[in-house]
mmCIF file of C-alpha atoms in Angstrom:
data_model
loop_
_atom_site.group_PDB
_atom_site.id
_atom_site.type_symbol
_atom_site.label_atom_id
_atom_site.label_comp_id
_atom_site.label_asym_id
_atom_site.label_seq_id
_atom_site.Cartn_x
_atom_site.Cartn_y
_atom_site.Cartn_z
ATOM 1 C CA MET A 1 -47.092 27.754 -5.728
ATOM 2 C CA ILE A 2 -46.587 27.140 -9.486
ATOM 3 C CA THR A 3 -43.472 28.233 -11.348
ATOM 4 C CA VAL A 4 -43.225 27.500 -15.055
ATOM 5 C CA GLU A 5 -39.841 28.308 -16.591
ATOM 6 C CA ARG A 6 -39.242 28.453 -20.337
ATOM 7 C CA LEU A 7 -41.408 25.492 -21.354
ATOM 8 C CA HIS A 8 -40.878 24.345 -24.917
ATOM 9 C CA LYS A 9 -42.488 21.499 -26.849
ATOM 10 C CA SER A 10 -42.218 20.656 -30.535
ATOM 11 C CA TYR A 11 -43.622 17.937 -32.725
ATOM 12 C CA GLY A 12 -41.199 17.778 -35.611
ATOM 13 C CA SER A 13 -41.201 21.216 -37.220
ATOM 14 C CA LEU A 14 -44.388 22.270 -35.387
ATOM 15 C CA VAL A 15 -43.656 24.309 -32.269
ATOM 16 C CA ALA A 16 -46.606 23.772 -29.921
ATOM 17 C CA VAL A 17 -45.251 25.676 -26.891
ATOM 18 C CA ASP A 18 -42.449 28.202 -27.237
ATOM 19 C CA ASP A 19 -40.626 29.571 -24.180
ATOM 20 C CA VAL A 20 -43.623 29.890 -21.828
ATOM 21 C CA SER A 21 -42.888 31.192 -18.314
ATOM 22 C CA PHE A 22 -45.138 32.380 -15.476
ATOM 23 C CA ASP A 23 -45.693 32.179 -11.719
ATOM 24 C CA VAL A 24 -48.950 31.535 -9.888
ATOM 25 C CA ALA A 25 -49.272 32.389 -6.194
ATOM 26 C CA GLU A 26 -51.054 30.254 -3.632
ATOM 27 C CA GLY A 27 -54.829 30.807 -3.797
ATOM 28 C CA GLU A 28 -54.592 32.631 -7.116
ATOM 29 C CA VAL A 29 -56.690 31.856 -10.186
ATOM 30 C CA PHE A 30 -54.448 32.122 -13.231
ATOM 31 C CA GLY A 31 -55.806 31.844 -16.749
ATOM 32 C CA LEU A 32 -54.127 30.726 -19.933
ATOM 33 C CA LEU A 33 -56.196 32.409 -22.623
ATOM 34 C CA GLY A 34 -55.855 31.631 -26.308
ATOM 35 C CA PRO A 35 -57.566 30.232 -29.371
ATOM 36 C CA ASN A 36 -57.789 26.526 -30.139
ATOM 37 C CA GLY A 37 -54.357 25.252 -31.178
ATOM 38 C CA ALA A 38 -52.457 27.880 -29.154
ATOM 39 C CA GLY A 39 -50.725 25.283 -26.950
ATOM 40 C CA LYS A 40 -52.826 25.629 -23.787
ATOM 41 C CA THR A 41 -53.567 21.917 -23.389
ATOM 42 C CA THR A 42 -49.990 20.988 -24.290
ATOM 43 C CA SER A 43 -48.739 23.415 -21.627
ATOM 44 C CA LEU A 44 -51.130 21.995 -19.046
ATOM 45 C CA SER A 45 -50.066 18.448 -19.963
ATOM 46 C CA MET A 46 -46.448 19.380 -19.259
ATOM 47 C CA ILE A 47 -47.366 21.172 -16.022
ATOM 48 C CA CYS A 48 -49.188 18.123 -14.628
ATOM 49 C CA GLY A 49 -46.409 15.741 -15.659
ATOM 50 C CA VAL A 50 -48.246 13.857 -18.390
ATOM 51 C CA LEU A 51 -46.097 15.210 -21.230
ATOM 52 C CA LYS A 52 -42.335 15.745 -20.939
ATOM 53 C CA PRO A 53 -41.205 19.141 -22.239
ATOM 54 C CA ASP A 54 -38.337 19.374 -24.720
ATOM 55 C CA SER A 55 -36.913 21.988 -22.385
ATOM 56 C CA GLY A 56 -37.983 24.065 -19.440
ATOM 57 C CA ARG A 57 -39.042 23.315 -15.915
ATOM 58 C CA VAL A 58 -42.194 23.084 -13.772
ATOM 59 C CA VAL A 59 -41.991 23.621 -10.010
ATOM 60 C CA ILE A 60 -45.057 23.145 -7.820
ATOM 61 C CA ASN A 61 -44.888 24.000 -4.129
ATOM 62 C CA GLY A 62 -41.095 24.115 -4.344
ATOM 63 C CA ARG A 63 -40.713 20.722 -6.053
ATOM 64 C CA ASP A 64 -39.815 19.950 -9.658
ATOM 65 C CA ILE A 65 -42.523 17.754 -11.188
ATOM 66 C CA TRP A 66 -39.985 15.726 -13.160
ATOM 67 C CA LEU A 67 -37.637 15.168 -10.214
ATOM 68 C CA GLU A 68 -40.342 14.363 -7.612
ATOM 69 C CA PRO A 69 -43.362 13.291 -9.677
ATOM 70 C CA LYS A 70 -45.240 11.256 -7.043
ATOM 71 C CA THR A 71 -44.958 13.956 -4.390
ATOM 72 C CA VAL A 72 -46.014 16.724 -6.760
ATOM 73 C CA LYS A 73 -48.845 14.802 -8.437
ATOM 74 C CA ALA A 74 -50.362 13.983 -5.033
ATOM 75 C CA GLU A 75 -50.992 17.732 -4.611
ATOM 76 C CA LEU A 76 -52.599 18.160 -8.046
ATOM 77 C CA GLY A 77 -56.211 17.935 -9.101
ATOM 78 C CA VAL A 78 -56.617 17.713 -12.864
ATOM 79 C CA VAL A 79 -59.853 18.276 -14.772
ATOM 80 C CA PRO A 80 -59.294 17.415 -18.449
ATOM 81 C CA GLN A 81 -61.076 19.043 -21.355
ATOM 82 C CA GLU A 82 -62.679 15.743 -22.297
ATOM 83 C CA ILE A 83 -65.323 14.683 -19.811
ATOM 84 C CA ALA A 84 -63.987 11.631 -17.945
ATOM 85 C CA VAL A 85 -67.073 9.989 -16.463
ATOM 86 C CA TYR A 86 -68.675 6.574 -16.699
ATOM 87 C CA GLU A 87 -72.092 7.195 -18.230
ATOM 88 C CA ASP A 88 -73.720 3.978 -16.935
ATOM 89 C CA LEU A 89 -72.754 4.694 -13.322
ATOM 90 C CA SER A 90 -74.450 7.156 -11.007
ATOM 91 C CA ALA A 91 -72.717 10.408 -10.087
ATOM 92 C CA ARG A 92 -72.029 9.004 -6.620
ATOM 93 C CA ASP A 93 -70.598 5.745 -8.009
ATOM 94 C CA ASN A 94 -68.329 7.711 -10.354
ATOM 95 C CA LEU A 95 -67.012 9.741 -7.442
ATOM 96 C CA ASN A 96 -66.613 6.672 -5.228
ATOM 97 C CA PHE A 97 -64.527 5.043 -7.958
ATOM 98 C CA TRP A 98 -62.310 8.088 -8.564
ATOM 99 C CA GLY A 99 -61.991 8.786 -4.849
ATOM 100 C CA SER A 100 -60.768 5.237 -4.250
ATOM 101 C CA LEU A 101 -58.043 5.850 -6.848
ATOM 102 C CA TYR A 102 -56.899 8.761 -4.674
ATOM 103 C CA GLY A 103 -56.734 6.352 -1.716
ATOM 104 C CA LEU A 104 -59.903 7.591 -0.016
ATOM 105 C CA ARG A 105 -61.945 4.994 1.876
ATOM 106 C CA GLY A 106 -64.916 4.586 4.207
ATOM 107 C CA ALA A 107 -66.349 7.582 6.039
ATOM 108 C CA ASP A 108 -63.711 9.942 4.614
ATOM 109 C CA LEU A 109 -64.653 8.995 1.045
ATOM 110 C CA LYS A 110 -68.374 9.373 1.764
ATOM 111 C CA GLU A 111 -67.805 12.797 3.337
ATOM 112 C CA ARG A 112 -65.731 13.997 0.377
ATOM 113 C CA VAL A 113 -68.249 12.698 -2.170
ATOM 114 C CA ASP A 114 -71.149 14.370 -0.329
ATOM 115 C CA GLU A 115 -69.164 17.609 -0.035
ATOM 116 C CA ALA A 116 -68.245 17.621 -3.739
ATOM 117 C CA LEU A 117 -71.780 16.854 -4.942
ATOM 118 C CA THR A 118 -73.225 19.596 -2.735
ATOM 119 C CA ARG A 119 -70.555 22.077 -3.830
ATOM 120 C CA VAL A 120 -71.459 21.696 -7.515
ATOM 121 C CA GLY A 121 -75.223 21.410 -7.006
ATOM 122 C CA LEU A 122 -75.625 17.728 -7.892
ATOM 123 C CA ALA A 123 -76.528 16.273 -4.471
ATOM 124 C CA ASP A 124 -80.168 15.760 -5.500
ATOM 125 C CA ARG A 125 -79.077 13.820 -8.611
ATOM 126 C CA SER A 126 -76.337 11.767 -6.948
ATOM 127 C CA ARG A 127 -78.044 8.400 -7.556
ATOM 128 C CA ASP A 128 -78.954 9.104 -11.199
ATOM 129 C CA GLN A 129 -77.015 7.544 -14.063
ATOM 130 C CA VAL A 130 -74.693 10.092 -15.635
ATOM 131 C CA LYS A 131 -76.066 9.339 -19.115
ATOM 132 C CA SER A 132 -79.221 11.215 -18.039
ATOM 133 C CA PHE A 133 -77.217 14.380 -17.222
ATOM 134 C CA SER A 134 -76.957 17.496 -19.361
ATOM 135 C CA GLY A 135 -73.559 18.590 -20.664
ATOM 136 C CA GLY A 136 -73.246 21.164 -17.893
ATOM 137 C CA MET A 137 -74.042 18.596 -15.213
ATOM 138 C CA LYS A 138 -71.382 16.258 -16.615
ATOM 139 C CA ARG A 139 -68.859 19.118 -16.556
ATOM 140 C CA ARG A 140 -69.725 19.825 -12.900
ATOM 141 C CA LEU A 141 -69.285 16.136 -12.059
ATOM 142 C CA ASN A 142 -65.942 16.170 -13.896
ATOM 143 C CA LEU A 143 -64.908 19.090 -11.677
ATOM 144 C CA CYS A 144 -65.896 17.079 -8.569
ATOM 145 C CA MET A 145 -63.440 14.376 -9.553
ATOM 146 C CA GLY A 146 -60.551 16.815 -9.515
ATOM 147 C CA LEU A 147 -61.571 18.161 -6.093
ATOM 148 C CA LEU A 148 -62.184 14.929 -4.139
ATOM 149 C CA HIS A 149 -58.725 14.651 -2.607
ATOM 150 C CA ARG A 150 -58.641 18.403 -1.763
ATOM 151 C CA PRO A 151 -55.647 19.259 -3.933
ATOM 152 C CA ARG A 152 -53.471 22.273 -3.239
ATOM 153 C CA VAL A 153 -53.328 22.969 -6.990
ATOM 154 C CA LEU A 154 -56.215 22.503 -9.432
ATOM 155 C CA LEU A 155 -55.529 22.372 -13.179
ATOM 156 C CA LEU A 156 -58.602 22.968 -15.355
ATOM 157 C CA ASP A 157 -58.473 22.475 -19.123
ATOM 158 C CA GLU A 158 -61.380 24.294 -20.794
ATOM 159 C CA PRO A 159 -63.818 23.281 -18.025
ATOM 160 C CA THR A 160 -66.732 25.303 -19.426
ATOM 161 C CA VAL A 161 -66.466 24.547 -23.127
ATOM 162 C CA GLY A 162 -69.779 23.730 -24.794
ATOM 163 C CA ILE A 163 -72.107 24.451 -21.877
ATOM 164 C CA ASP A 164 -74.801 27.042 -21.262
ATOM 165 C CA PRO A 165 -74.091 30.356 -19.466
ATOM 166 C CA GLN A 166 -75.771 29.288 -16.206
ATOM 167 C CA ALA A 167 -73.710 26.075 -15.935
ATOM 168 C CA ARG A 168 -70.597 28.086 -16.795
ATOM 169 C CA LEU A 169 -71.308 30.564 -13.992
ATOM 170 C CA ASN A 170 -71.838 27.687 -11.546
ATOM 171 C CA ILE A 171 -68.434 26.203 -12.377
ATOM 172 C CA LEU A 172 -66.724 29.592 -12.165
ATOM 173 C CA GLU A 173 -68.312 30.212 -8.760
ATOM 174 C CA VAL A 174 -66.909 26.898 -7.483
ATOM 175 C CA VAL A 175 -63.489 27.926 -8.821
ATOM 176 C CA ARG A 176 -63.721 31.248 -6.942
ATOM 177 C CA GLU A 177 -64.732 29.463 -3.718
ATOM 178 C CA ILE A 178 -61.879 26.975 -3.761
ATOM 179 C CA ALA A 179 -59.359 29.697 -4.614
ATOM 180 C CA ALA A 180 -60.666 31.829 -1.730
ATOM 181 C CA ALA A 181 -60.053 28.805 0.522
ATOM 182 C CA GLY A 182 -56.388 28.686 -0.630
ATOM 183 C CA THR A 183 -56.343 26.309 -3.598
ATOM 184 C CA THR A 184 -54.220 27.520 -6.493
ATOM 185 C CA VAL A 185 -56.060 27.262 -9.826
ATOM 186 C CA LEU A 186 -54.604 27.195 -13.322
ATOM 187 C CA TYR A 187 -57.384 27.512 -15.876
ATOM 188 C CA THR A 188 -57.166 27.253 -19.676
ATOM 189 C CA THR A 189 -59.868 28.817 -21.823
ATOM 190 C CA HIS A 190 -60.598 30.487 -25.129
ATOM 191 C CA TYR A 191 -63.461 32.509 -23.610
ATOM 192 C CA MET A 192 -62.883 36.157 -22.743
#
């Protein structure tokens, strides 16, 4: 499902990613483990087509992300390390907004939002403003955003950083569930 071939990225004399290659099968959870500054986020940025590599290639579901970016990106769900939510909106309103960006509308959007909120245990807080959420709840909502359009590949950049063990286990359980259902997951972390 994901093939990364000899990715390389430099910033002047600083080599951020040096000859990284790996394959991830459909439905597999694959982790990029390393300390802060190891190049995990830079690698993920190249894999999702946000950052152009100096050299190397990324193929997702048989398509090169740089040759067919729209087709490939439509199959990707991306959950960035920084929480990307609107604090003054409710959880549901956040998801409605992000879902509409994926082209979801009407009953389909409502179904996906309800499904995502239930999956991460936020259905009972769906109408609350996000600014009232704990860090772990915001991380779970952030995960919902990457799942709304039911991507074939989910890219997670440090999705459990800075949260308590219970919230971390909840997120990891969701990751296991979606992988068991066939979604390919690429996960960066510095946690063993």
